[in-house]
Coordinates of C-alpha atoms in Angstrom, one line a residue:
X1220 CA 8.9 9.1 -25.8
X1221 CA 11.9 6.7 -25.4
X1222 CA 10.3 4.2 -23.1
X1223 CA 12.5 2.9 -19.9
X1224 CA 14.0 -0.4 -19.7
X1225 CA 15.4 -2.0 -16.9
X1226 CA 15.9 -5.6 -15.4
X1227 CA 12.4 -6.7 -14.3
X1228 CA 13.7 -9.8 -13.3
X1229 CA 15.2 -8.6 -10.9
X1230 CA 11.7 -7.5 -9.0
X1231 CA 9.3 -9.6 -10.8
X1232 CA 9.9 -12.7 -8.8
X1233 CA 9.6 -10.8 -4.9
X1234 CA 6.3 -10.4 -3.5
X1235 CA 7.2 -8.1 -1.1
X1236 CA 5.3 -7.4 2.5
X1237 CA 2.0 -6.0 2.2
X1238 CA 3.4 -2.8 3.8
X1239 CA 6.8 -3.0 1.8
X1240 CA 5.0 -2.9 -1.5
X1241 CA 4.9 0.3 -4.3
X1242 CA 1.5 1.4 -4.7
X1243 CA 0.1 1.9 -8.2
X1244 CA -3.1 3.6 -7.8
X1245 CA -6.9 4.1 -9.9
X1246 CA -7.1 6.7 -7.9
X1247 CA -4.6 10.1 -8.5
X1248 CA -4.5 10.2 -4.5
X1249 CA -1.0 9.2 -2.5
X1250 CA -0.2 9.3 1.0
X1251 CA 1.7 12.3 1.1
X1252 CA -1.4 13.9 0.0
X1253 CA -3.2 13.8 3.4
X1254 CA -1.1 16.4 5.1
X1255 CA -1.0 18.9 2.1
X1256 CA -4.8 18.9 1.8
X1257 CA -4.8 19.1 6.0
X1258 CA -2.8 21.9 5.4
X1259 CA -5.1 23.9 2.7
X1260 CA -7.2 26.9 4.4
X1261 CA -10.5 27.7 4.4
X1262 CA -10.7 29.6 1.5
X1263 CA -13.7 31.6 -0.9
X1264 CA -15.2 28.4 -2.9
X1265 CA -15.1 30.5 -5.7
X1266 CA -14.6 27.4 -8.1
X1267 CA -16.6 25.0 -6.4
X1268 CA -19.5 27.9 -6.3
X1269 CA -19.1 28.4 -9.8
X1270 CA -18.3 24.7 -11.1
X1271 CA -21.0 23.3 -9.5
X1272 CA -24.2 25.7 -9.8
X1273 CA -26.0 22.7 -10.5
X1274 CA -29.6 24.8 -10.1
X1275 CA -28.8 26.3 -13.3
X1276 CA -29.8 22.6 -14.8
X1277 CA -32.3 21.9 -12.7
X1278 CA -30.6 19.9 -9.7
X1279 CA -29.9 19.9 -6.1
X1280 CA -26.8 18.7 -4.6
X1281 CA -25.6 16.9 -1.3
X1282 CA -21.9 16.5 -0.5
X1283 CA -21.3 12.3 0.5
X1284 CA -18.5 10.2 1.9
X1285 CA -18.2 8.4 -1.5
X1286 CA -19.9 7.2 -4.3
X1287 CA -21.3 4.5 -2.9
X1288 CA -23.0 6.5 -0.2
X1289 CA -24.6 8.6 -2.6
X1290 CA -26.3 4.9 -4.3
X1291 CA -27.1 3.6 -1.4
X1292 CA -28.9 6.8 -0.6
X1293 CA -31.0 6.7 -3.5
X1294 CA -31.7 2.9 -3.5
X1295 CA -33.2 3.6 0.7
X1296 CA -35.5 6.7 -1.2
X1297 CA -37.1 4.2 -3.5
X1298 CA -39.0 2.1 -1.3
X1299 CA -38.2 -1.0 -2.8
X1300 CA -39.0 -4.4 -2.0
X1301 CA -37.1 -8.0 -2.5
X1302 CA -38.8 -8.5 -5.5
X1303 CA -38.1 -5.3 -7.3
X1304 CA -35.3 -5.0 -10.1
X1305 CA -32.3 -2.3 -11.0
X1306 CA -31.6 -2.1 -14.6
X1307 CA -28.1 -2.3 -15.4
X1308 CA -26.6 0.0 -18.7
X1309 CA -22.9 0.0 -19.5
X1310 CA -20.9 1.9 -21.5
X1311 CA -19.4 -1.5 -22.8
X1312 CA -22.4 -3.6 -22.7
X1313 CA -20.6 -6.1 -20.6
X1314 CA -21.8 -8.1 -18.3
X1315 CA -19.0 -6.6 -15.9
X1316 CA -20.5 -4.5 -12.8
X1317 CA -17.7 -3.9 -9.9
X1318 CA -18.7 -5.5 -6.6
X1319 CA -18.8 -2.8 -4.4
X1320 CA -22.4 -1.6 -7.0
X1321 CA -23.4 -4.8 -6.8
X1322 CA -23.2 -5.6 -3.2
X1323 CA -24.8 -2.4 -2.4
X1324 CA -27.6 -2.6 -5.1
X1325 CA -28.1 -6.7 -3.2
X1326 CA -28.8 -4.9 -0.2
X1327 CA -32.0 -3.9 -1.2
X1328 CA -33.6 -5.9 -4.3
X1329 CA -31.7 -7.4 -7.2
X1330 CA -30.0 -6.3 -10.1
X1331 CA -31.0 -7.4 -14.2
X1332 CA -29.7 -6.8 -18.0
X1333 CA -32.8 -6.5 -19.8
X1334 CA -36.0 -4.7 -19.3
X1335 CA -38.6 -6.7 -17.9
X1336 CA -41.2 -6.3 -14.8
X1337 CA -40.7 -4.9 -11.5
X1338 CA -37.9 -2.7 -13.0
X1339 CA -38.3 0.1 -10.1
X1340 CA -34.9 1.9 -11.2
X1341 CA -31.9 2.1 -14.1
X1342 CA -28.6 2.6 -13.3
X1343 CA -26.4 4.1 -15.8
X1344 CA -22.5 3.7 -15.5
X1345 CA -20.7 5.8 -17.4
X1346 CA -17.8 2.8 -17.4
X1347 CA -13.8 4.2 -17.3
X1348 CA -15.0 7.5 -18.4
X1349 CA -16.8 6.5 -21.6
X1350 CA -20.1 8.1 -21.9
X1351 CA -23.1 5.8 -22.1
X1352 CA -25.6 6.6 -24.6
X1353 CA -28.2 3.1 -24.1
X1354 CA -31.3 3.4 -25.9
X1355 CA -33.4 1.4 -23.8
X1356 CA -32.8 4.6 -21.1
X1357 CA -35.3 6.8 -22.3
X1358 CA -38.1 4.2 -22.7
X1359 CA -37.6 2.9 -19.3
X1360 CA -38.0 7.1 -18.4
X1361 CA -40.8 7.4 -20.1
X1362 CA -42.2 4.5 -18.6
X1363 CA -41.8 6.1 -14.5
X1364 CA -38.6 4.3 -14.0
X1365 CA -36.1 6.5 -11.8
X1366 CA -32.8 6.7 -13.7
X1367 CA -29.3 6.9 -11.7
X1368 CA -27.0 8.3 -13.4
X1369 CA -23.3 6.8 -12.3
X1370 CA -20.5 9.0 -13.3
X1371 CA -17.8 7.9 -10.3
X1372 CA -15.5 7.1 -13.1
X1373 CA -16.1 9.9 -15.6
X1374 CA -16.4 13.4 -13.3
X1375 CA -15.3 15.2 -16.4
X1376 CA -17.6 13.8 -18.8
X1377 CA -21.1 15.2 -17.5
X1378 CA -19.4 18.7 -17.6
X1379 CA -17.9 18.8 -20.8
X1380 CA -21.4 18.2 -21.6
X1381 CA -24.3 18.4 -18.7
X1382 CA -27.2 18.5 -20.9
X1383 CA -26.8 14.9 -21.9
X1384 CA -27.9 14.6 -18.5
X1385 CA -31.5 12.3 -18.0
X1386 CA -30.7 11.1 -14.2
X1387 CA -33.5 11.5 -12.0
X1388 CA -30.2 11.3 -9.8
X1389 CA -26.1 11.7 -10.3
X1390 CA -23.7 10.4 -8.4
X1391 CA -19.6 11.2 -8.6
X1392 CA -16.8 10.0 -6.5
X1393 CA -14.4 12.3 -6.2
X1394 CA -11.2 9.9 -5.5
X1395 CA -11.5 8.3 -8.8
X1396 CA -10.4 12.1 -10.6
X1397 CA -9.0 13.9 -7.6
X1398 CA -6.1 13.3 -5.1
X1399 CA -8.4 12.7 -2.4
X1400 CA -9.2 9.9 -0.3
X1401 CA -12.9 10.5 0.3
X1402 CA -16.3 12.1 -1.0
X1403 CA -18.9 11.9 -3.3
X1404 CA -21.4 14.1 -5.0
X1405 CA -25.6 13.1 -5.1
X1406 CA -27.4 15.4 -7.1
X1407 CA -31.1 15.2 -7.2
X1408 CA -33.8 16.4 -9.4
X1409 CA -36.0 17.0 -6.5
X1410 CA -34.9 18.6 -2.7
X1411 CA -33.8 15.3 -0.7
X1412 CA -33.1 15.0 3.1
X1413 CA -30.5 12.2 2.5
X1414 CA -28.4 10.3 5.3
X1415 CA -24.1 10.0 5.6
X1416 CA -21.9 9.9 7.8
X1417 CA -20.2 12.8 7.3
X1418 CA -19.1 15.6 9.8
X1419 CA -20.0 19.2 9.3
X1420 CA -16.3 19.4 9.0
X1421 CA -15.4 16.8 6.8
X1422 CA -18.0 18.2 4.2
X1423 CA -16.0 21.7 4.2
X1424 CA -12.7 19.5 4.4
X1425 CA -13.7 17.7 1.0
X1426 CA -15.1 21.9 -0.7
X1427 CA -12.2 23.2 -0.2
X1428 CA -9.8 20.2 -1.6
X1429 CA -11.8 20.1 -4.2
X1430 CA -11.8 23.7 -5.2
X1431 CA -8.0 24.0 -5.3
X1432 CA -8.1 20.9 -8.0
X1433 CA -10.6 22.6 -10.1
X1434 CA -8.8 25.1 -11.9
X1435 CA -6.5 22.0 -13.2
X1436 CA -9.6 20.6 -14.1
X1437 CA -8.2 20.8 -18.3
X1438 CA -4.8 19.7 -17.5
X1439 CA -5.6 17.2 -15.6
X1440 CA -8.0 15.7 -18.7
X1441 CA -4.9 15.9 -20.9
X1442 CA -2.6 14.4 -18.5
X1443 CA -4.6 11.3 -18.4
X1444 CA -5.4 11.2 -22.2
X1445 CA -1.3 11.3 -22.6
X1446 CA -1.0 8.4 -20.6
X1447 CA -3.8 6.5 -22.1
X1448 CA -2.1 7.0 -25.6
X1449 CA 1.4 6.5 -24.5
X1450 CA -0.2 3.0 -23.0
X1451 CA -1.5 2.3 -26.4
X1452 CA 1.9 2.6 -28.1
X1453 CA 3.6 0.5 -26.0
X1454 CA 1.0 -2.2 -24.9
X1455 CA 0.8 -2.5 -28.8
X1456 CA 4.6 -4.3 -28.9
X1457 CA 2.8 -7.4 -26.8
X1458 CA -0.6 -7.5 -29.4
X1459 CA -2.6 -5.4 -26.9
X1460 CA -5.5 -3.2 -28.0
X1461 CA -6.8 -0.1 -26.4
X1462 CA -11.0 -1.1 -25.4
X1463 CA -12.1 2.2 -25.7
X1464 CA -11.8 5.4 -28.1
X1465 CA -12.5 8.5 -26.3
X1466 CA -14.1 11.5 -28.0
X1467 CA -13.5 15.4 -27.1
X1468 CA -15.7 15.2 -24.3
X1469 CA -14.8 12.0 -22.7
X1470 CA -11.4 11.3 -20.8
X1471 CA -10.5 7.7 -19.2
X1472 CA -9.8 6.4 -16.0
X1473 CA -8.4 3.9 -16.1
X1474 CA -6.4 1.9 -19.3
X1475 CA -8.8 -1.3 -20.3
X1476 CA -7.6 -3.2 -23.0
X1477 CA -7.8 -6.4 -24.6
X1478 CA -5.2 -8.8 -23.8
X1479 CA -5.3 -12.8 -25.7
X1480 CA -5.0 -14.5 -22.2
X1481 CA -8.0 -17.0 -20.5
X1482 CA -10.1 -16.7 -18.0
X1483 CA -7.6 -18.6 -15.5
X1484 CA -4.4 -16.8 -16.9
X1485 CA -6.2 -13.2 -16.1
X1486 CA -6.8 -13.9 -12.8
X1487 CA -3.3 -15.0 -12.4
X1488 CA -2.2 -12.0 -13.9
X1489 CA -4.8 -9.9 -11.6
X1490 CA -2.7 -11.7 -8.5
X1491 CA 0.7 -11.5 -10.3
X1492 CA 0.2 -7.2 -10.5
X1493 CA -1.4 -6.9 -7.2
X1494 CA 1.0 -8.3 -5.1
X1495 CA 2.9 -5.9 -6.9
X1496 CA 1.6 -2.9 -6.0
X1497 CA -0.5 -2.1 -9.2
X1498 CA -4.2 -1.8 -8.7
X1499 CA -5.6 -3.8 -11.6
X1500 CA -8.8 -6.2 -12.5
X1501 CA -10.0 -8.5 -15.3
X1502 CA -12.8 -6.9 -17.3
X1503 CA -15.1 -10.3 -16.7
X1504 CA -17.4 -11.8 -19.8
X1505 CA -14.0 -10.9 -22.1
X1506 CA -10.6 -11.3 -22.6
X1507 CA -9.3 -7.6 -21.1
X1508 CA -8.1 -6.1 -18.2
X1509 CA -7.6 -2.9 -16.8
X1510 CA -4.6 -1.0 -14.9
X1511 CA -4.3 2.6 -13.8
X1512 CA -4.4 5.9 -16.2
X1513 CA -4.5 8.7 -13.2
X1514 CA -2.7 12.0 -14.0
X1515 CA -0.3 11.4 -11.6
X1516 CA 0.9 8.3 -12.8
X1517 CA 4.9 9.2 -14.4
X1518 CA 5.4 7.7 -17.4
X1519 CA 8.8 5.6 -16.3
X1520 CA 6.1 4.1 -13.8
X1521 CA 3.9 3.2 -16.8
X1522 CA 7.3 2.1 -17.9
X1523 CA 7.4 -0.3 -15.1
X1524 CA 3.6 -1.5 -15.4
X1525 CA 4.1 -2.2 -18.8
X1526 CA 7.4 -4.2 -18.0
X1527 CA 5.6 -6.4 -15.2
X1528 CA 2.8 -7.4 -18.0
X1529 CA 5.4 -8.7 -20.1
X1530 CA 7.7 -10.2 -18.0
X1531 CA 4.1 -12.5 -16.7
X1532 CA 3.4 -13.0 -20.7
X1533 CA 6.8 -14.4 -21.3
X1534 CA 6.5 -16.8 -18.5
X1535 CA 3.3 -18.4 -19.4
X1536 CA 3.7 -18.9 -23.1

């Protein structure tokens, strides 16, 4: 595929009004999807019921408002004190953790990256679609520590190989993978009574929408991998390399890549792209950065993002 070339300088120096910015999201959700989703019929939930047959693998399920609400619900059930700690394991082993996760944990206790006293639960984050296979988890589980698996960015990873699931609780976030603007799913080994802000109608809305997306799951996975490969090819011109290499059972949720800029310049790149409508962030602790890689991102939009990055790099070199 030939990369589109535009005179990017025509727009790269412009900082549009917040309501006039283009939108390149990590989620595949777009504004027009809201109307499309509301028109979906209350049909038989054939795919939902078949796909989410969790009793087969020993889980109960609860539909929630978001992945964050799922984590909050679990932590609220663990009777945590301020002295307790949540052990964090990630696919990369990096110190990065999203603000929404850290803030949710800090409502109850503190988090740690090392095994120590007062660890009451372990949060295993399957980072950006990459399976986290941490040796410490089995040992913690044997010590009676509750395991929470965060598949918010790794929805298909769980379903490609659900036999690898170790969690007492499993968390999903639907907007990270599907074109819906809210919704999460909490699995638990025991039946639990969880609090959610969702009304009955909202739960049904989520089920109907996800049911309509599930037949396209394989196509979605392939589309994301194709965009990931395209990013890798085109960004190699800028001496950028992909951070993760995904195996057959994994699927990227973002394009995370190494880029040779210091922390200050990475922060400036983040601001530069966000002002121009690109959802992105620094992968803190390393010279790395992530940008959208969802299945509905056009290749011409990827070209635009790459050329904005190239324009920024040329401006700071």
